[in-house]
Amino acid sequence: MNHKIIATPVIAGISNENANPGDSVYVYGNYLKGIQKLTFAGTTITSFASSSNGSHVGFVLPTLTQRGPVSVTTQFGTATTVYHVNDVVTGSISNWDSNFNWQGWGAGKETKDNSNFHGNRSTYFVLDVDVNSEDGWPWTTNIPMNAIQWVPKANIADTVSHWAFKFEVNIPKTWKGTTVNIVSGVRRLCGPMGAMANKRYDHGTVQYKRVGNSNYSFNIVPCITS
């Protein structure tokens, strides 16, 4: 009796899609060993190391010249991401550089030089929230952005499983607990206070975690402003 081994590589995630040259990058998934070819944003990676169980492959990122998918090829087949890496433009709601969508007020400031965060190659947003002085007003913990089409109109009927909302949060110090609202399409107040003022509002995805004895949450709120 002959048995056929099915070990087609699978890419489940990438440690850093927009890393700097010289950074360590890991591609996670299944059957990521015995690799014959590995590309990252169209650039061939010539030096890499796979884990013994094939759950990930790591490498030092070379200089990239374009955006593109990640692809892993073994004797059993090829896995290619449906999204591009080295890409801060496609599908971006706001990246504070080429797609600046922030309204200029709220719970933080844009910067390229903050002592708590090193190695960034572009503008980023630093939250400045005093959890002891929350007053319930939107400007205390909001990151307000202009209205934008979150899902392309041509794909508006796609199921939720086709989409992901991605953002990165780095916390260099102890998080003492608060709620941060990332709000899109702000023309009037949003959330509970906006409900009282405008009589109409809509909540989006809510992500919630507990860290030790501290709670924090991020509310993604595409507001209805009419």
PDB file of C-alpha atoms in Angstrom:
ATOM      1  CA  MET A   1       0.000   0.000   0.000  1.00  0.00           C
ATOM      2  CA  ASN A   2       1.345   3.408  -0.982  1.00  0.00           C
ATOM      3  CA  HIS A   3       0.690   6.463   1.146  1.00  0.00           C
ATOM      4  CA  LYS A   4       0.896   9.956  -0.303  1.00  0.00           C
ATOM      5  CA  ILE A   5       2.160  12.630   2.078  1.00  0.00           C
ATOM      6  CA  ILE A   6       0.380  15.958   1.750  1.00  0.00           C
ATOM      7  CA  ALA A   7       2.610  18.683   3.158  1.00  0.00           C
ATOM      8  CA  THR A   8       1.744  21.744   1.112  1.00  0.00           C
ATOM      9  CA  PRO A   9       3.195  24.831   2.845  1.00  0.00           C
ATOM     10  CA  VAL A  10       0.773  27.193   4.583  1.00  0.00           C
ATOM     11  CA  ILE A  11       1.467  30.824   5.580  1.00  0.00           C
ATOM     12  CA  ALA A  12      -0.540  31.860   8.625  1.00  0.00           C
ATOM     13  CA  GLY A  13       1.141  35.126   9.576  1.00  0.00           C
ATOM     14  CA  ILE A  14       4.234  37.322   9.439  1.00  0.00           C
ATOM     15  CA  SER A  15       5.974  38.901  12.408  1.00  0.00           C
ATOM     16  CA  ASN A  16       6.511  42.242  10.687  1.00  0.00           C
ATOM     17  CA  GLU A  17       5.085  43.056   7.268  1.00  0.00           C
ATOM     18  CA  ASN A  18       6.861  46.419   7.070  1.00  0.00           C
ATOM     19  CA  ALA A  19      10.205  45.718   8.711  1.00  0.00           C
ATOM     20  CA  ASN A  20      13.388  47.713   8.163  1.00  0.00           C
ATOM     21  CA  PRO A  21      16.424  46.245   6.377  1.00  0.00           C
ATOM     22  CA  GLY A  22      18.461  44.302   8.916  1.00  0.00           C
ATOM     23  CA  ASP A  23      15.443  43.384  11.070  1.00  0.00           C
ATOM     24  CA  SER A  24      14.641  39.766  11.891  1.00  0.00           C
ATOM     25  CA  VAL A  25      11.428  38.596  10.228  1.00  0.00           C
ATOM     26  CA  TYR A  26       9.536  35.365  10.868  1.00  0.00           C
ATOM     27  CA  VAL A  27       6.951  33.732   8.635  1.00  0.00           C
ATOM     28  CA  TYR A  28       4.584  31.455  10.588  1.00  0.00           C
ATOM     29  CA  GLY A  29       2.470  28.586   9.332  1.00  0.00           C
ATOM     30  CA  ASN A  30       2.715  24.866   8.582  1.00  0.00           C
ATOM     31  CA  TYR A  31       5.171  22.736   6.582  1.00  0.00           C
ATOM     32  CA  LEU A  32       7.637  25.609   6.284  1.00  0.00           C
ATOM     33  CA  LYS A  33      10.718  23.426   5.956  1.00  0.00           C
ATOM     34  CA  GLY A  34      12.608  21.893   3.081  1.00  0.00           C
ATOM     35  CA  ILE A  35      12.149  25.285   1.442  1.00  0.00           C
ATOM     36  CA  GLN A  36      13.377  25.554  -2.122  1.00  0.00           C
ATOM     37  CA  LYS A  37      12.519  29.222  -2.621  1.00  0.00           C
ATOM     38  CA  LEU A  38      11.423  32.061  -0.334  1.00  0.00           C
ATOM     39  CA  THR A  39      10.473  35.551  -1.514  1.00  0.00           C
ATOM     40  CA  PHE A  40       9.430  38.598   0.477  1.00  0.00           C
ATOM     41  CA  ALA A  41       7.866  41.514  -1.432  1.00  0.00           C
ATOM     42  CA  GLY A  42       9.253  40.065  -4.662  1.00  0.00           C
ATOM     43  CA  THR A  43      12.801  39.864  -3.292  1.00  0.00           C
ATOM     44  CA  THR A  44      14.404  36.423  -3.060  1.00  0.00           C
ATOM     45  CA  ILE A  45      15.648  35.573   0.435  1.00  0.00           C
ATOM     46  CA  THR A  46      18.845  33.579   0.063  1.00  0.00           C
ATOM     47  CA  SER A  47      19.623  32.955   3.735  1.00  0.00           C
ATOM     48  CA  PHE A  48      16.945  31.651   6.110  1.00  0.00           C
ATOM     49  CA  ALA A  49      16.405  29.060   8.836  1.00  0.00           C
ATOM     50  CA  SER A  50      13.342  26.860   9.361  1.00  0.00           C
ATOM     51  CA  SER A  51      12.181  25.446  12.672  1.00  0.00           C
ATOM     52  CA  SER A  52      12.465  21.685  13.082  1.00  0.00           C
ATOM     53  CA  ASN A  53       8.681  21.247  13.059  1.00  0.00           C
ATOM     54  CA  GLY A  54       8.123  23.570  10.085  1.00  0.00           C
ATOM     55  CA  SER A  55       6.029  26.033  12.094  1.00  0.00           C
ATOM     56  CA  HIS A  56       8.101  29.051  11.067  1.00  0.00           C
ATOM     57  CA  VAL A  57      11.016  30.265   8.999  1.00  0.00           C
ATOM     58  CA  GLY A  58      13.189  33.241   9.949  1.00  0.00           C
ATOM     59  CA  PHE A  59      15.577  35.516   8.115  1.00  0.00           C
ATOM     60  CA  VAL A  60      17.229  38.925   8.219  1.00  0.00           C
ATOM     61  CA  LEU A  61      15.443  41.319   5.880  1.00  0.00           C
ATOM     62  CA  PRO A  62      17.509  42.665   2.989  1.00  0.00           C
ATOM     63  CA  THR A  63      16.863  46.000   1.300  1.00  0.00           C
ATOM     64  CA  LEU A  64      13.551  45.931  -0.573  1.00  0.00           C
ATOM     65  CA  THR A  65      12.704  47.855  -3.733  1.00  0.00           C
ATOM     66  CA  GLN A  66       8.976  47.181  -4.079  1.00  0.00           C
ATOM     67  CA  ARG A  67       5.880  45.845  -2.384  1.00  0.00           C
ATOM     68  CA  GLY A  68       4.603  42.356  -3.051  1.00  0.00           C
ATOM     69  CA  PRO A  69       3.430  39.070  -1.523  1.00  0.00           C
ATOM     70  CA  VAL A  70       5.339  36.521   0.525  1.00  0.00           C
ATOM     71  CA  SER A  71       5.877  33.177  -1.167  1.00  0.00           C
ATOM     72  CA  VAL A  72       7.267  29.874   0.119  1.00  0.00           C
ATOM     73  CA  THR A  73       7.980  26.981  -2.228  1.00  0.00           C
ATOM     74  CA  THR A  74       8.808  23.393  -1.223  1.00  0.00           C
ATOM     75  CA  GLN A  75       8.701  20.119  -3.116  1.00  0.00           C
ATOM     76  CA  PHE A  76       5.034  19.831  -2.179  1.00  0.00           C
ATOM     77  CA  GLY A  77       3.866  23.162  -3.575  1.00  0.00           C
ATOM     78  CA  THR A  78       3.828  26.929  -3.059  1.00  0.00           C
ATOM     79  CA  ALA A  79       2.079  29.146  -0.516  1.00  0.00           C
ATOM     80  CA  THR A  80       1.594  32.816  -1.393  1.00  0.00           C
ATOM     81  CA  THR A  81      -0.069  35.520   0.676  1.00  0.00           C
ATOM     82  CA  VAL A  82      -3.109  37.264  -0.807  1.00  0.00           C
ATOM     83  CA  TYR A  83      -1.837  40.552   0.639  1.00  0.00           C
ATOM     84  CA  HIS A  84       1.348  42.503   0.029  1.00  0.00           C
ATOM     85  CA  VAL A  85       4.140  43.250   2.477  1.00  0.00           C
ATOM     86  CA  ASN A  86       6.361  46.328   2.479  1.00  0.00           C
ATOM     87  CA  ASP A  87       3.124  48.166   1.745  1.00  0.00           C
ATOM     88  CA  VAL A  88       1.662  50.915   3.937  1.00  0.00           C
ATOM     89  CA  VAL A  89      -0.671  52.265   1.255  1.00  0.00           C
ATOM     90  CA  THR A  90      -2.999  49.517   0.009  1.00  0.00           C
ATOM     91  CA  GLY A  91      -6.148  49.336   2.140  1.00  0.00           C
ATOM     92  CA  SER A  92      -4.798  51.946   4.516  1.00  0.00           C
ATOM     93  CA  ILE A  93      -7.277  53.950   6.587  1.00  0.00           C
ATOM     94  CA  SER A  94      -4.485  56.225   7.767  1.00  0.00           C
ATOM     95  CA  ASN A  95      -0.714  55.841   7.895  1.00  0.00           C
ATOM     96  CA  TRP A  96       0.202  59.405   8.908  1.00  0.00           C
ATOM     97  CA  ASP A  97       2.420  59.806   5.848  1.00  0.00           C
ATOM     98  CA  SER A  98       1.112  59.282   2.309  1.00  0.00           C
ATOM     99  CA  ASN A  99      -2.448  58.734   3.570  1.00  0.00           C
ATOM    100  CA  PHE A 100      -2.834  61.308   6.312  1.00  0.00           C
ATOM    101  CA  ASN A 101      -6.373  60.971   7.627  1.00  0.00           C
ATOM    102  CA  TRP A 102      -6.108  62.179  11.218  1.00  0.00           C
ATOM    103  CA  GLN A 103      -8.186  65.224  12.164  1.00  0.00           C
ATOM    104  CA  GLY A 104      -5.437  66.739  14.309  1.00  0.00           C
ATOM    105  CA  TRP A 105      -6.997  66.430  17.749  1.00  0.00           C
ATOM    106  CA  GLY A 106      -7.683  63.709  20.293  1.00  0.00           C
ATOM    107  CA  ALA A 107      -5.653  61.499  22.579  1.00  0.00           C
ATOM    108  CA  GLY A 108      -2.161  61.844  21.211  1.00  0.00           C
ATOM    109  CA  LYS A 109       0.202  63.340  18.678  1.00  0.00           C
ATOM    110  CA  GLU A 110       2.005  62.373  15.496  1.00  0.00           C
ATOM    111  CA  THR A 111       5.760  62.085  15.627  1.00  0.00           C
ATOM    112  CA  LYS A 112       8.843  60.541  14.048  1.00  0.00           C
ATOM    113  CA  ASP A 113      11.059  60.908  17.088  1.00  0.00           C
ATOM    114  CA  ASN A 114       9.877  59.610  20.449  1.00  0.00           C
ATOM    115  CA  SER A 115      12.340  58.271  23.015  1.00  0.00           C
ATOM    116  CA  ASN A 116      10.053  55.328  23.843  1.00  0.00           C
ATOM    117  CA  PHE A 117       9.897  54.012  20.275  1.00  0.00           C
ATOM    118  CA  HIS A 118      12.981  53.422  18.157  1.00  0.00           C
ATOM    119  CA  GLY A 119      13.584  52.108  14.661  1.00  0.00           C
ATOM    120  CA  ASN A 120      10.497  53.498  12.941  1.00  0.00           C
ATOM    121  CA  ARG A 121      10.922  54.560   9.332  1.00  0.00           C
ATOM    122  CA  SER A 122       7.753  56.645   9.061  1.00  0.00           C
ATOM    123  CA  THR A 123       5.468  58.902  11.051  1.00  0.00           C
ATOM    124  CA  TYR A 124       3.536  57.235  13.867  1.00  0.00           C
ATOM    125  CA  PHE A 125       0.992  58.178  16.499  1.00  0.00           C
ATOM    126  CA  VAL A 126       1.838  58.303  20.204  1.00  0.00           C
ATOM    127  CA  LEU A 127      -1.038  58.199  22.676  1.00  0.00           C
ATOM    128  CA  ASP A 128      -0.927  60.642  25.549  1.00  0.00           C
ATOM    129  CA  VAL A 129      -3.766  59.559  27.824  1.00  0.00           C
ATOM    130  CA  ASP A 130      -4.007  60.409  31.515  1.00  0.00           C
ATOM    131  CA  VAL A 131      -6.262  57.654  32.850  1.00  0.00           C
ATOM    132  CA  ASN A 132      -6.816  59.595  36.040  1.00  0.00           C
ATOM    133  CA  SER A 133      -8.426  62.536  34.288  1.00  0.00           C
ATOM    134  CA  GLU A 134     -10.910  60.937  31.907  1.00  0.00           C
ATOM    135  CA  ASP A 135     -13.803  63.348  31.679  1.00  0.00           C
ATOM    136  CA  GLY A 136     -16.087  61.411  29.356  1.00  0.00           C
ATOM    137  CA  TRP A 137     -15.593  63.793  26.451  1.00  0.00           C
ATOM    138  CA  PRO A 138     -14.517  62.406  23.054  1.00  0.00           C
ATOM    139  CA  TRP A 139     -11.220  64.280  22.896  1.00  0.00           C
ATOM    140  CA  THR A 140      -9.921  62.471  25.986  1.00  0.00           C
ATOM    141  CA  THR A 141      -9.371  59.027  24.433  1.00  0.00           C
ATOM    142  CA  ASN A 142     -10.394  59.358  20.771  1.00  0.00           C
ATOM    143  CA  ILE A 143      -8.219  59.017  17.681  1.00  0.00           C
ATOM    144  CA  PRO A 144     -10.550  60.835  15.257  1.00  0.00           C
ATOM    145  CA  MET A 145     -10.111  60.361  11.516  1.00  0.00           C
ATOM    146  CA  ASN A 146     -11.859  61.681   8.447  1.00  0.00           C
ATOM    147  CA  ALA A 147     -14.476  59.558   6.704  1.00  0.00           C
ATOM    148  CA  ILE A 148     -13.052  56.872   4.438  1.00  0.00           C
ATOM    149  CA  GLN A 149     -14.343  53.815   2.585  1.00  0.00           C
ATOM    150  CA  TRP A 150     -13.216  50.944   4.844  1.00  0.00           C
ATOM    151  CA  VAL A 151     -14.231  48.226   2.364  1.00  0.00           C
ATOM    152  CA  PRO A 152     -14.074  48.868  -1.406  1.00  0.00           C
ATOM    153  CA  LYS A 153     -17.544  49.464  -2.806  1.00  0.00           C
ATOM    154  CA  ALA A 154     -17.066  46.642  -5.321  1.00  0.00           C
ATOM    155  CA  ASN A 155     -16.602  44.205  -2.416  1.00  0.00           C
ATOM    156  CA  ILE A 156     -19.168  45.573   0.016  1.00  0.00           C
ATOM    157  CA  ALA A 157     -21.263  42.387  -0.206  1.00  0.00           C
ATOM    158  CA  ASP A 158     -18.339  40.100   0.714  1.00  0.00           C
ATOM    159  CA  THR A 159     -18.639  38.141   3.940  1.00  0.00           C
ATOM    160  CA  VAL A 160     -16.807  39.328   7.048  1.00  0.00           C
ATOM    161  CA  SER A 161     -14.416  36.366   6.775  1.00  0.00           C
ATOM    162  CA  HIS A 162     -12.821  38.035   3.741  1.00  0.00           C
ATOM    163  CA  TRP A 163     -11.575  41.003   5.735  1.00  0.00           C
ATOM    164  CA  ALA A 164      -9.326  41.864   8.668  1.00  0.00           C
ATOM    165  CA  PHE A 165      -8.727  45.109  10.518  1.00  0.00           C
ATOM    166  CA  LYS A 166      -5.024  45.376  11.299  1.00  0.00           C
ATOM    167  CA  PHE A 167      -3.250  47.799  13.559  1.00  0.00           C
ATOM    168  CA  GLU A 168      -0.146  47.662  15.705  1.00  0.00           C
ATOM    169  CA  VAL A 169       0.061  48.803  19.321  1.00  0.00           C
ATOM    170  CA  ASN A 170       3.310  48.980  21.288  1.00  0.00           C
ATOM    171  CA  ILE A 171       3.192  49.626  25.036  1.00  0.00           C
ATOM    172  CA  PRO A 172       6.642  50.551  26.465  1.00  0.00           C
ATOM    173  CA  LYS A 173       5.421  51.149  30.016  1.00  0.00           C
ATOM    174  CA  THR A 174       2.823  49.712  32.378  1.00  0.00           C
ATOM    175  CA  TRP A 175      -0.680  50.179  30.985  1.00  0.00           C
ATOM    176  CA  LYS A 176      -2.896  51.310  33.848  1.00  0.00           C
ATOM    177  CA  GLY A 177      -6.174  50.823  32.042  1.00  0.00           C
ATOM    178  CA  THR A 178      -8.346  53.000  29.836  1.00  0.00           C
ATOM    179  CA  THR A 179     -10.377  52.855  26.628  1.00  0.00           C
ATOM    180  CA  VAL A 180      -9.058  54.226  23.346  1.00  0.00           C
ATOM    181  CA  ASN A 181     -11.520  54.870  20.515  1.00  0.00           C
ATOM    182  CA  ILE A 182     -10.338  54.813  16.897  1.00  0.00           C
ATOM    183  CA  VAL A 183     -13.127  56.741  15.215  1.00  0.00           C
ATOM    184  CA  SER A 184     -13.758  57.283  11.496  1.00  0.00           C
ATOM    185  CA  GLY A 185     -15.938  59.906   9.859  1.00  0.00           C
ATOM    186  CA  VAL A 186     -16.198  62.319  12.783  1.00  0.00           C
ATOM    187  CA  ARG A 187     -18.354  65.335  12.062  1.00  0.00           C
ATOM    188  CA  ARG A 188     -20.285  65.301  15.310  1.00  0.00           C
ATOM    189  CA  LEU A 189     -19.883  63.584  18.638  1.00  0.00           C
ATOM    190  CA  CYS A 190     -19.788  59.767  18.551  1.00  0.00           C
ATOM    191  CA  GLY A 191     -20.415  57.054  21.121  1.00  0.00           C
ATOM    192  CA  PRO A 192     -22.815  57.450  24.065  1.00  0.00           C
ATOM    193  CA  MET A 193     -22.469  61.242  24.160  1.00  0.00           C
ATOM    194  CA  GLY A 194     -22.958  61.412  20.417  1.00  0.00           C
ATOM    195  CA  ALA A 195     -26.067  59.297  20.788  1.00  0.00           C
ATOM    196  CA  MET A 196     -27.575  61.901  23.070  1.00  0.00           C
ATOM    197  CA  ALA A 197     -26.528  64.754  20.811  1.00  0.00           C
ATOM    198  CA  ASN A 198     -27.184  63.229  17.408  1.00  0.00           C
ATOM    199  CA  LYS A 199     -29.792  60.554  18.203  1.00  0.00           C
ATOM    200  CA  ARG A 200     -27.965  58.176  15.921  1.00  0.00           C
ATOM    201  CA  TYR A 201     -24.672  56.294  16.107  1.00  0.00           C
ATOM    202  CA  ASP A 202     -23.086  52.980  15.270  1.00  0.00           C
ATOM    203  CA  HIS A 203     -20.413  50.881  17.001  1.00  0.00           C
ATOM    204  CA  GLY A 204     -17.850  48.783  15.184  1.00  0.00           C
ATOM    205  CA  THR A 205     -15.534  46.017  16.366  1.00  0.00           C
ATOM    206  CA  VAL A 206     -14.452  45.955  20.012  1.00  0.00           C
ATOM    207  CA  GLN A 207     -11.285  44.189  21.126  1.00  0.00           C
ATOM    208  CA  TYR A 208     -10.748  43.638  24.851  1.00  0.00           C
ATOM    209  CA  LYS A 209      -7.929  42.144  26.910  1.00  0.00           C
ATOM    210  CA  ARG A 210      -6.958  41.825  30.542  1.00  0.00           C
ATOM    211  CA  VAL A 211      -3.311  42.344  31.482  1.00  0.00           C
ATOM    212  CA  GLY A 212      -2.629  41.482  35.118  1.00  0.00           C
ATOM    213  CA  ASN A 213      -4.977  43.643  37.135  1.00  0.00           C
ATOM    214  CA  SER A 214      -5.301  46.253  34.413  1.00  0.00           C
ATOM    215  CA  ASN A 215      -7.929  46.391  31.704  1.00  0.00           C
ATOM    216  CA  TYR A 216      -7.731  48.100  28.361  1.00  0.00           C
ATOM    217  CA  SER A 217      -9.860  48.083  25.262  1.00  0.00           C
ATOM    218  CA  PHE A 218      -9.792  49.453  21.746  1.00  0.00           C
ATOM    219  CA  ASN A 219     -13.116  50.399  20.213  1.00  0.00           C
ATOM    220  CA  ILE A 220     -13.184  50.681  16.433  1.00  0.00           C
ATOM    221  CA  VAL A 221     -16.098  53.001  15.724  1.00  0.00           C
ATOM    222  CA  PRO A 222     -17.121  53.935  12.163  1.00  0.00           C
ATOM    223  CA  CYS A 223     -19.618  56.657  13.098  1.00  0.00           C
ATOM    224  CA  ILE A 224     -22.849  57.564  11.396  1.00  0.00           C
ATOM    225  CA  THR A 225     -22.850  61.329  11.433  1.00  0.00           C
ATOM    226  CA  SER A 226     -26.155  62.293   9.853  1.00  0.00           C
TER     227      SER A 226
END
